[in-house]
Amino acid sequence: MRPLGLGRAVVRGRSMEPTLLDGDHLLVRWGGRPRPGLLVVVQWPGLPMSVKRVGHRDDDGWWVERDNPNEGTDSWSAGPLTTHQVLGVVLRAGRFGDSRGGFHHG
């Protein structure tokens, strides 16, 4: 079952560099509606949840991509995703630990 509402996630890995860095915190609208160009949290069978950029949707499903061509998995290697595998839309991304000790945009 898909979670609903607002929540957070933490980026692990380098597949979305330079847009997102390992350790960045994400504000996610679980169950949000994906659109081309948006960042989304997805789940392929047998793999951990990950963050990808929506490319397009066709009859086979949602095609998502990584920003770093040298790291990670995307639809070109793992295939398109069903609507149920796109878990949420990223509303905001940032990291903790700047000189002000707060949250800042990445």
PDB file of C-alpha atoms in Angstrom:
ATOM      1  CA  MET A   1       0.000   0.000   0.000  1.00  0.00           C
ATOM      2  CA  ARG A   2       1.258   3.501  -0.844  1.00  0.00           C
ATOM      3  CA  PRO A   3       1.807   5.952   1.997  1.00  0.00           C
ATOM      4  CA  LEU A   4      -0.095   9.247   1.793  1.00  0.00           C
ATOM      5  CA  GLY A   5       0.584  12.751   3.077  1.00  0.00           C
ATOM      6  CA  LEU A   6       3.817  14.596   3.767  1.00  0.00           C
ATOM      7  CA  GLY A   7       6.971  12.899   4.921  1.00  0.00           C
ATOM      8  CA  ARG A   8      10.695  12.953   4.554  1.00  0.00           C
ATOM      9  CA  ALA A   9      13.422  10.852   3.023  1.00  0.00           C
ATOM     10  CA  VAL A  10      17.210  11.007   3.030  1.00  0.00           C
ATOM     11  CA  VAL A  11      19.235  10.638  -0.167  1.00  0.00           C
ATOM     12  CA  ARG A  12      21.712   7.762  -0.218  1.00  0.00           C
ATOM     13  CA  GLY A  13      24.003   7.314  -3.188  1.00  0.00           C
ATOM     14  CA  ARG A  14      25.192   9.389  -6.129  1.00  0.00           C
ATOM     15  CA  SER A  15      22.676   8.701  -8.911  1.00  0.00           C
ATOM     16  CA  MET A  16      21.095  12.172  -8.694  1.00  0.00           C
ATOM     17  CA  GLU A  17      24.307  14.231  -8.485  1.00  0.00           C
ATOM     18  CA  PRO A  18      24.762  17.117  -8.997  1.00  0.00           C
ATOM     19  CA  THR A  19      21.090  17.933  -8.219  1.00  0.00           C
ATOM     20  CA  LEU A  20      20.995  15.918  -4.988  1.00  0.00           C
ATOM     21  CA  LEU A  21      23.891  14.838  -2.820  1.00  0.00           C
ATOM     22  CA  ASP A  22      24.239  11.887  -0.483  1.00  0.00           C
ATOM     23  CA  GLY A  23      22.737  12.951   2.857  1.00  0.00           C
ATOM     24  CA  ASP A  24      20.333  15.556   1.446  1.00  0.00           C
ATOM     25  CA  HIS A  25      16.931  15.586   3.131  1.00  0.00           C
ATOM     26  CA  LEU A  26      13.756  15.539   1.031  1.00  0.00           C
ATOM     27  CA  LEU A  27      10.264  16.751   1.810  1.00  0.00           C
ATOM     28  CA  VAL A  28       8.010  14.294  -0.033  1.00  0.00           C
ATOM     29  CA  ARG A  29       4.309  14.332  -0.835  1.00  0.00           C
ATOM     30  CA  TRP A  30       3.626  10.595  -0.624  1.00  0.00           C
ATOM     31  CA  GLY A  31       1.033   9.673  -3.222  1.00  0.00           C
ATOM     32  CA  GLY A  32       1.621  12.941  -5.123  1.00  0.00           C
ATOM     33  CA  ARG A  33       0.991  13.135  -8.852  1.00  0.00           C
ATOM     34  CA  PRO A  34       4.155  12.800 -10.967  1.00  0.00           C
ATOM     35  CA  ARG A  35       4.792  15.090 -13.947  1.00  0.00           C
ATOM     36  CA  PRO A  36       7.692  15.227 -16.406  1.00  0.00           C
ATOM     37  CA  GLY A  37      10.680  17.026 -14.926  1.00  0.00           C
ATOM     38  CA  LEU A  38       9.730  16.502 -11.266  1.00  0.00           C
ATOM     39  CA  LEU A  39      11.799  14.493  -8.800  1.00  0.00           C
ATOM     40  CA  VAL A  40      10.008  11.440  -7.431  1.00  0.00           C
ATOM     41  CA  VAL A  41      10.618   8.628  -4.942  1.00  0.00           C
ATOM     42  CA  VAL A  42      10.258   5.264  -6.692  1.00  0.00           C
ATOM     43  CA  GLN A  43      10.476   1.561  -5.872  1.00  0.00           C
ATOM     44  CA  TRP A  44      11.589  -1.138  -8.298  1.00  0.00           C
ATOM     45  CA  PRO A  45      11.020  -4.729  -7.108  1.00  0.00           C
ATOM     46  CA  GLY A  46      14.003  -6.018  -5.158  1.00  0.00           C
ATOM     47  CA  LEU A  47      15.722  -2.610  -4.944  1.00  0.00           C
ATOM     48  CA  PRO A  48      15.685   0.049  -2.220  1.00  0.00           C
ATOM     49  CA  MET A  49      13.555   3.150  -2.670  1.00  0.00           C
ATOM     50  CA  SER A  50      15.309   5.745  -4.792  1.00  0.00           C
ATOM     51  CA  VAL A  51      14.903   9.257  -6.140  1.00  0.00           C
ATOM     52  CA  LYS A  52      14.644   9.836  -9.884  1.00  0.00           C
ATOM     53  CA  ARG A  53      13.527  12.499 -12.367  1.00  0.00           C
ATOM     54  CA  VAL A  54      10.309  11.877 -14.307  1.00  0.00           C
ATOM     55  CA  GLY A  55      10.943  11.666 -18.037  1.00  0.00           C
ATOM     56  CA  HIS A  56       7.593  10.728 -19.553  1.00  0.00           C
ATOM     57  CA  ARG A  57       4.692   8.320 -19.356  1.00  0.00           C
ATOM     58  CA  ASP A  58       3.609   5.968 -22.117  1.00  0.00           C
ATOM     59  CA  ASP A  59       1.508   2.809 -22.403  1.00  0.00           C
ATOM     60  CA  ASP A  60       4.218   0.844 -20.550  1.00  0.00           C
ATOM     61  CA  GLY A  61       4.309   3.195 -17.529  1.00  0.00           C
ATOM     62  CA  TRP A  62       6.446   5.994 -16.100  1.00  0.00           C
ATOM     63  CA  TRP A  63       9.966   6.423 -17.461  1.00  0.00           C
ATOM     64  CA  VAL A  64      12.307   7.925 -14.870  1.00  0.00           C
ATOM     65  CA  GLU A  65      15.949   8.911 -15.160  1.00  0.00           C
ATOM     66  CA  ARG A  66      18.976   9.576 -12.992  1.00  0.00           C
ATOM     67  CA  ASP A  67      20.844  12.884 -13.233  1.00  0.00           C
ATOM     68  CA  ASN A  68      24.265  11.203 -12.950  1.00  0.00           C
ATOM     69  CA  PRO A  69      24.838   9.020 -16.040  1.00  0.00           C
ATOM     70  CA  ASN A  70      27.625   7.092 -14.286  1.00  0.00           C
ATOM     71  CA  GLU A  71      25.733   5.914 -11.182  1.00  0.00           C
ATOM     72  CA  GLY A  72      22.537   4.101 -10.286  1.00  0.00           C
ATOM     73  CA  THR A  73      19.498   2.619 -11.965  1.00  0.00           C
ATOM     74  CA  ASP A  74      16.816   4.216 -14.125  1.00  0.00           C
ATOM     75  CA  SER A  75      14.116   3.141 -16.562  1.00  0.00           C
ATOM     76  CA  TRP A  76      16.639   2.701 -19.367  1.00  0.00           C
ATOM     77  CA  SER A  77      18.236  -0.145 -17.393  1.00  0.00           C
ATOM     78  CA  ALA A  78      15.321  -1.413 -15.252  1.00  0.00           C
ATOM     79  CA  GLY A  79      12.259  -0.566 -17.352  1.00  0.00           C
ATOM     80  CA  PRO A  80       9.287   1.725 -16.789  1.00  0.00           C
ATOM     81  CA  LEU A  81       7.431   1.933 -13.484  1.00  0.00           C
ATOM     82  CA  THR A  82       3.756   1.434 -12.752  1.00  0.00           C
ATOM     83  CA  THR A  83       1.800   4.214 -11.054  1.00  0.00           C
ATOM     84  CA  HIS A  84       2.028   2.240  -7.789  1.00  0.00           C
ATOM     85  CA  GLN A  85       5.838   2.154  -8.005  1.00  0.00           C
ATOM     86  CA  VAL A  86       6.025   5.967  -8.079  1.00  0.00           C
ATOM     87  CA  LEU A  87       5.589   6.537  -4.347  1.00  0.00           C
ATOM     88  CA  GLY A  88       5.802  10.294  -3.974  1.00  0.00           C
ATOM     89  CA  VAL A  89       6.818  13.668  -5.404  1.00  0.00           C
ATOM     90  CA  VAL A  90       9.752  15.615  -3.951  1.00  0.00           C
ATOM     91  CA  LEU A  91       8.592  19.070  -2.866  1.00  0.00           C
ATOM     92  CA  ARG A  92      11.864  20.360  -1.435  1.00  0.00           C
ATOM     93  CA  ALA A  93      15.445  19.181  -1.057  1.00  0.00           C
ATOM     94  CA  GLY A  94      18.227  20.431   1.171  1.00  0.00           C
ATOM     95  CA  ARG A  95      20.797  19.537   3.764  1.00  0.00           C
ATOM     96  CA  PHE A  96      21.467  20.193   7.404  1.00  0.00           C
ATOM     97  CA  GLY A  97      24.689  21.467   8.878  1.00  0.00           C
ATOM     98  CA  ASP A  98      25.297  24.829   7.208  1.00  0.00           C
ATOM     99  CA  SER A  99      26.892  27.615   9.260  1.00  0.00           C
ATOM    100  CA  ARG A 100      23.461  28.692  10.556  1.00  0.00           C
ATOM    101  CA  GLY A 101      22.757  25.139  11.739  1.00  0.00           C
ATOM    102  CA  GLY A 102      19.521  24.910   9.788  1.00  0.00           C
ATOM    103  CA  PHE A 103      17.974  23.526   6.640  1.00  0.00           C
ATOM    104  CA  HIS A 104      19.038  25.075   3.358  1.00  0.00           C
ATOM    105  CA  HIS A 105      18.256  24.384  -0.270  1.00  0.00           C
ATOM    106  CA  GLY A 106      20.750  22.155  -2.071  1.00  0.00           C
TER     107      GLY A 106
END
